[in-house]
Each structure stands twice: as C-alpha cells, then as structure tokens.
C-alpha cells in the first residue's frame, strides 16, 4: 500500500506539472523551435505569434531560439540591433537598443519549466560580421555582458540569463567567428555549474558556404541544419544528405560529440520549399534517428508556423513532432552510456494506473547535480524511485517511478519547484520482486515531495 500511495502521489505531481523535464543535450528527442519573427502572422494578418512563454506552457519545444540579433554593430559605435517583430518595440531611454522586460520574464518562466532559451545572431537578412579577431573577441564580451552571465547597465531582457548563443550566419565572411566562440567559452567558465551552449544553423549543402570554416574550427554543441529551401531538403529523397553531416560531426567537427538536428519548416508557408506531409516526415525521422548516433532531434522554423499548422484533428505540427520524437527517446551521458530510453509512449500498465502518463521513461537513480540558473540557484535532488506491484491471475506488472525535483529561488526569495517524474513498466514478472531498496528510496521520494 505504501508503494501504491507513492505512485499515486508522484502521478498527481506529474499530471499537474505536465511531466516537465529539463533540456538534455544528450537525448535524441529534442524539439528546437525558432521564435520571434512572427512568420505565421506575416502571411496571416491578425494571427500573430504567441508570447514566448505561451509556447513553453504547451510543453512541446525543448529549446527555444530567439530570432534575431540581426545587426552586430561590432565597431561599438551603436548598440546591437534586435529584431523580434511585434514582440518588443520599446527601447532604453536615449538609445536604439530594445528593452523587453516582458520577454525577460517569459525567458525565466520557460527556464523554470525546464526549457533552454538561446539567442540567434544573424538571420537571412541583416548586417553582421567582424573585421578581425580582436573585434570578435570584444563583441563576445559585449554579448556575454548583455545577454548571458555578465553585467551591463542595459540588458535587453533585464536579469534573465540566456542559455547560449546560436549562429545563423547567412551572409558576409567567416572572419572572426571562431575567435568569437572561443572567447564566449572562456567567459562561460565564470559561471561554474551553469551550462551554456553555442549552436549554429547552417544550410544543408555541405560544406555550408558561409559557416564552413566556423563549423570545422569552432567548438559547437549543436547544429540545426536547414534541410529546406535547398536541393538537399527533406522533400528531395535522392539528395537528402544527413549522412554527410553525420560524417562531418564524427570526423571533422572540433566537438566530436556535437549533435545534428533535422531542420524542417513547420507549415507549407514557412519556407519556399521543403515542407513534407507529416506521415512521410515521420518515416524519415525514424529512419534517420535509427541510423545516425549524432541525431539530436528536430529543428522547426518557426514556432508560430508549426503551432498554427493543424495536421490531425486538434493536433498541431508541434504536437505531432514532439510525440514522434518522444516515441523512441534515448539519452546518453557524457561517456555515451545509455542512461534513459523510451519505446512505448502513452501505453498504459496492466493495472491502468499509468494511463494518464504521457511518457514512460527509465533512468539511473541516485545521481545528484547542482547548477546555477542566472541569478537563481538550482539544486536537483538525487533521483529516487518507488514501485507499485499489481497482481493478476497469471502475472504481475511492475511500475517503476523515478522522481527528481528542482527548486529555483528568485532574488525575492520566491521558491518554485519543478518536479520531473519518469514512469516505466516491466510486465510479466514471474515472481514477487524484492522491493527493499525501492521502499527505502521511495520513502525519500515522499520526503522530498512533502517538503
């Protein structure tokens, strides 16, 4: 009965918090969405993009990319130019620099839900680039102070600390970018315990015309390859070249653990070419993920297009994409050891007790991590597990729960608890399993939940 009570309690937390989980770069199920350009609203007047945090509330995307910082002004004569379409139009006094406190609050809200949020530099149009490495290094310091872990008098998103920088370089030269990334990573060390990311969004033709030298020489965590608007897009079966990007990642990239994402348009109007009916896209995703270990997930342009694209009854492109990715989720640790897998999303146990759970996960227990999130401290408790056993006439079903809580403490002392509950099931258990250790861990789980 004690185990059943623990299961019910953890299940209630999971349902109430939509089974929120923190972004994990080592998983092959991540959904990345660009946000900020109001792409759907541009072609559908009156149907503007939602605020950033409303997409996070939907619990679909795992990493949100703010787009764009479109003009560097790296010479220092003017502040950087942010272009977030209709989402922010106010500036600091006597400055052209956007001041977006509402987006700052949304960023922090998304992060509390376990999402990562990064800022994209560049875009298809804009004015950006560096004259030399010295200018690039100085600009990295400016970006660190204005958007990441540093300090600046004018921070566009106030105290919100972004999780990294994305490079969507589609023009100019590659001068200075490698040093820019190197300097950012030097500054990252000033926030021990906090992980920052540097990503890039190359076009699918390999090597990418603008970012080739950057990709080969800068240490990147993820690349969001644009498999659309090109001959090698997802809609060109004979030319689709994810394998080339896998080879680059494993043999050339400065980071041999870099993750490659399948970038697709979120609706027919999101790109000139490349949109693929979801049933065909599903086949491609499954085949690509099963073949290439570097597969990190999908990137979608953009959130407004994908969320407004109703594909199946009430299910949007975003809903189906995340459901697809979660259906065969696999996560590794830094040594490439598999620590988490998912195979049957949405399946229920023989007792029916886990029918409301949308994810069925298995993970290693007993791990503890501490990290700092911006000006907030975050402590992740050791994973704990509880077990519930249900009997039938011929077999038993073992439901295992792994629960992790993360507490965020704001500057004003307000505490927010993020609970991550993983549920997995082992069926056809021939004999009554020993629950000694699970009971002990389960007791700790109840203690954590009751704090």
PDB file of N, CA, C and O in Angstrom, residues 296-324:
ATOM      1  N   UNK A 296      20.121  14.570 -32.944  1.00  0.00           N
ATOM      2  CA  UNK A 296      19.738  15.165 -31.663  1.00  0.00           C
ATOM      3  C   UNK A 296      18.276  15.493 -31.550  1.00  0.00           C
ATOM      4  O   UNK A 296      17.772  15.733 -30.448  1.00  0.00           O
ATOM      5  N   UNK A 297      17.575  15.521 -32.684  1.00  0.00           N
ATOM      6  CA  UNK A 297      16.173  15.868 -32.671  1.00  0.00           C
ATOM      7  C   UNK A 297      15.799  16.642 -33.918  1.00  0.00           C
ATOM      8  O   UNK A 297      16.468  16.545 -34.952  1.00  0.00           O
ATOM      9  N   UNK A 298      14.755  17.446 -33.817  1.00  0.00           N
ATOM     10  CA  UNK A 298      14.279  18.251 -34.936  1.00  0.00           C
ATOM     11  C   UNK A 298      14.347  19.733 -34.594  1.00  0.00           C
ATOM     12  O   UNK A 298      14.153  20.127 -33.450  1.00  0.00           O
ATOM     13  N   UNK A 299      14.651  20.516 -35.610  1.00  0.00           N
ATOM     14  CA  UNK A 299      14.539  21.970 -35.506  1.00  0.00           C
ATOM     15  C   UNK A 299      13.400  22.396 -36.418  1.00  0.00           C
ATOM     16  O   UNK A 299      13.275  21.897 -37.544  1.00  0.00           O
ATOM     17  N   UNK A 300      12.568  23.319 -35.940  1.00  0.00           N
ATOM     18  CA  UNK A 300      11.406  23.754 -36.710  1.00  0.00           C
ATOM     19  C   UNK A 300      11.434  25.269 -36.883  1.00  0.00           C
ATOM     20  O   UNK A 300      11.643  26.012 -35.926  1.00  0.00           O
ATOM     21  N   UNK A 301      11.249  25.707 -38.113  1.00  0.00           N
ATOM     22  CA  UNK A 301      11.015  27.125 -38.402  1.00  0.00           C
ATOM     23  C   UNK A 301       9.539  27.260 -38.758  1.00  0.00           C
ATOM     24  O   UNK A 301       9.081  26.696 -39.738  1.00  0.00           O
ATOM     25  N   UNK A 302       8.832  28.103 -38.016  1.00  0.00           N
ATOM     26  CA  UNK A 302       9.195  28.542 -36.693  1.00  0.00           C
ATOM     27  C   UNK A 302       8.055  28.184 -35.768  1.00  0.00           C
ATOM     28  O   UNK A 302       7.102  27.502 -36.183  1.00  0.00           O
ATOM     29  N   UNK A 303       8.071  28.626 -34.525  1.00  0.00           N
ATOM     30  CA  UNK A 303       7.057  28.232 -33.552  1.00  0.00           C
ATOM     31  C   UNK A 303       5.662  28.637 -33.993  1.00  0.00           C
ATOM     32  O   UNK A 303       4.703  27.867 -33.867  1.00  0.00           O
ATOM     33  N   UNK A 304       5.521  29.850 -34.519  1.00  0.00           N
ATOM     34  CA  UNK A 304       4.196  30.336 -34.904  1.00  0.00           C
ATOM     35  C   UNK A 304       3.622  29.532 -36.064  1.00  0.00           C
ATOM     36  O   UNK A 304       2.423  29.225 -36.097  1.00  0.00           O
ATOM     37  N   UNK A 305       4.463  29.174 -37.028  1.00  0.00           N
ATOM     38  CA  UNK A 305       4.002  28.390 -38.175  1.00  0.00           C
ATOM     39  C   UNK A 305       3.604  26.981 -37.743  1.00  0.00           C
ATOM     40  O   UNK A 305       2.536  26.482 -38.103  1.00  0.00           O
ATOM     41  N   UNK A 306       4.460  26.333 -36.972  1.00  0.00           N
ATOM     42  CA  UNK A 306       4.223  24.941 -36.593  1.00  0.00           C
ATOM     43  C   UNK A 306       3.046  24.796 -35.650  1.00  0.00           C
ATOM     44  O   UNK A 306       2.278  23.830 -35.737  1.00  0.00           O
ATOM     45  N   UNK A 307       2.885  25.760 -34.745  1.00  0.00           N
ATOM     46  CA  UNK A 307       1.791  25.679 -33.779  1.00  0.00           C
ATOM     47  C   UNK A 307       0.449  25.955 -34.436  1.00  0.00           C
ATOM     48  O   UNK A 307      -0.588  25.442 -34.000  1.00  0.00           O
ATOM     49  N   UNK A 308       0.437  26.758 -35.486  1.00  0.00           N
ATOM     50  CA  UNK A 308      -0.811  27.096 -36.179  1.00  0.00           C
ATOM     51  C   UNK A 308      -1.179  26.065 -37.239  1.00  0.00           C
ATOM     52  O   UNK A 308      -2.304  26.101 -37.758  1.00  0.00           O
ATOM     53  N   UNK A 309      -0.261  25.185 -37.564  1.00  0.00           N
ATOM     54  CA  UNK A 309      -0.484  24.174 -38.599  1.00  0.00           C
ATOM     55  C   UNK A 309      -1.159  22.949 -37.982  1.00  0.00           C
ATOM     56  O   UNK A 309      -0.497  22.075 -37.425  1.00  0.00           O
ATOM     57  N   UNK A 310      -2.484  22.898 -38.063  1.00  0.00           N
ATOM     58  CA  UNK A 310      -3.231  21.770 -37.512  1.00  0.00           C
ATOM     59  C   UNK A 310      -3.190  20.630 -38.531  1.00  0.00           C
ATOM     60  O   UNK A 310      -3.762  20.733 -39.623  1.00  0.00           O
ATOM     61  N   UNK A 311      -2.520  19.559 -38.166  1.00  0.00           N
ATOM     62  CA  UNK A 311      -2.269  18.454 -39.090  1.00  0.00           C
ATOM     63  C   UNK A 311      -3.292  17.343 -38.946  1.00  0.00           C
ATOM     64  O   UNK A 311      -3.795  16.795 -39.919  1.00  0.00           O
ATOM     65  N   UNK A 312      -3.628  16.999 -37.710  1.00  0.00           N
ATOM     66  CA  UNK A 312      -4.503  15.854 -37.461  1.00  0.00           C
ATOM     67  C   UNK A 312      -5.516  16.219 -36.385  1.00  0.00           C
ATOM     68  O   UNK A 312      -5.167  16.303 -35.206  1.00  0.00           O
ATOM     69  N   UNK A 313      -6.765  16.471 -36.794  1.00  0.00           N
ATOM     70  CA  UNK A 313      -7.812  16.873 -35.863  1.00  0.00           C
ATOM     71  C   UNK A 313      -7.359  18.102 -35.083  1.00  0.00           C
ATOM     72  O   UNK A 313      -7.164  19.157 -35.631  1.00  0.00           O
ATOM     73  N   UNK A 314      -7.166  17.962 -33.768  1.00  0.00           N
ATOM     74  CA  UNK A 314      -6.745  19.101 -32.952  1.00  0.00           C
ATOM     75  C   UNK A 314      -5.247  19.111 -32.698  1.00  0.00           C
ATOM     76  O   UNK A 314      -4.757  19.909 -31.900  1.00  0.00           O
ATOM     77  N   UNK A 315      -4.511  18.228 -33.345  1.00  0.00           N
ATOM     78  CA  UNK A 315      -3.066  18.121 -33.115  1.00  0.00           C
ATOM     79  C   UNK A 315      -2.305  18.979 -34.122  1.00  0.00           C
ATOM     80  O   UNK A 315      -2.475  18.838 -35.336  1.00  0.00           O
ATOM     81  N   UNK A 316      -1.459  19.865 -33.604  1.00  0.00           N
ATOM     82  CA  UNK A 316      -0.651  20.716 -34.473  1.00  0.00           C
ATOM     83  C   UNK A 316       0.611  19.993 -34.911  1.00  0.00           C
ATOM     84  O   UNK A 316       0.940  18.904 -34.419  1.00  0.00           O
ATOM     85  N   UNK A 317       1.327  20.614 -35.829  1.00  0.00           N
ATOM     86  CA  UNK A 317       2.612  20.073 -36.266  1.00  0.00           C
ATOM     87  C   UNK A 317       3.549  19.916 -35.073  1.00  0.00           C
ATOM     88  O   UNK A 317       4.272  18.927 -34.967  1.00  0.00           O
ATOM     89  N   UNK A 318       3.515  20.889 -34.165  1.00  0.00           N
ATOM     90  CA  UNK A 318       4.357  20.823 -32.971  1.00  0.00           C
ATOM     91  C   UNK A 318       3.994  19.606 -32.123  1.00  0.00           C
ATOM     92  O   UNK A 318       4.868  18.852 -31.674  1.00  0.00           O
ATOM     93  N   UNK A 319       2.702  19.412 -31.897  1.00  0.00           N
ATOM     94  CA  UNK A 319       2.249  18.287 -31.080  1.00  0.00           C
ATOM     95  C   UNK A 319       2.727  16.954 -31.657  1.00  0.00           C
ATOM     96  O   UNK A 319       3.252  16.094 -30.945  1.00  0.00           O
ATOM     97  N   UNK A 320       2.539  16.790 -32.968  1.00  0.00           N
ATOM     98  CA  UNK A 320       2.904  15.529 -33.608  1.00  0.00           C
ATOM     99  C   UNK A 320       4.415  15.337 -33.642  1.00  0.00           C
ATOM    100  O   UNK A 320       4.911  14.219 -33.470  1.00  0.00           O
ATOM    101  N   UNK A 321       5.149  16.432 -33.846  1.00  0.00           N
ATOM    102  CA  UNK A 321       6.605  16.330 -33.878  1.00  0.00           C
ATOM    103  C   UNK A 321       7.148  15.876 -32.530  1.00  0.00           C
ATOM    104  O   UNK A 321       8.017  14.997 -32.457  1.00  0.00           O
ATOM    105  N   UNK A 322       6.644  16.466 -31.450  1.00  0.00           N
ATOM    106  CA  UNK A 322       7.142  16.099 -30.126  1.00  0.00           C
ATOM    107  C   UNK A 322       6.723  14.686 -29.763  1.00  0.00           C
ATOM    108  O   UNK A 322       7.501  13.925 -29.153  1.00  0.00           O
ATOM    109  N   UNK A 323       5.499  14.300 -30.142  1.00  0.00           N
ATOM    110  CA  UNK A 323       5.043  12.939 -29.887  1.00  0.00           C
ATOM    111  C   UNK A 323       5.918  11.935 -30.634  1.00  0.00           C
ATOM    112  O   UNK A 323       6.289  10.892 -30.106  1.00  0.00           O
ATOM    113  N   UNK A 324       6.254  12.259 -31.871  1.00  0.00           N
ATOM    114  CA  UNK A 324       7.117  11.389 -32.671  1.00  0.00           C
ATOM    115  C   UNK A 324       8.495  11.256 -32.042  1.00  0.00           C
ATOM    116  O   UNK A 324       9.030  10.151 -31.901  1.00  0.00           O
TER     117      UNK A 324
END
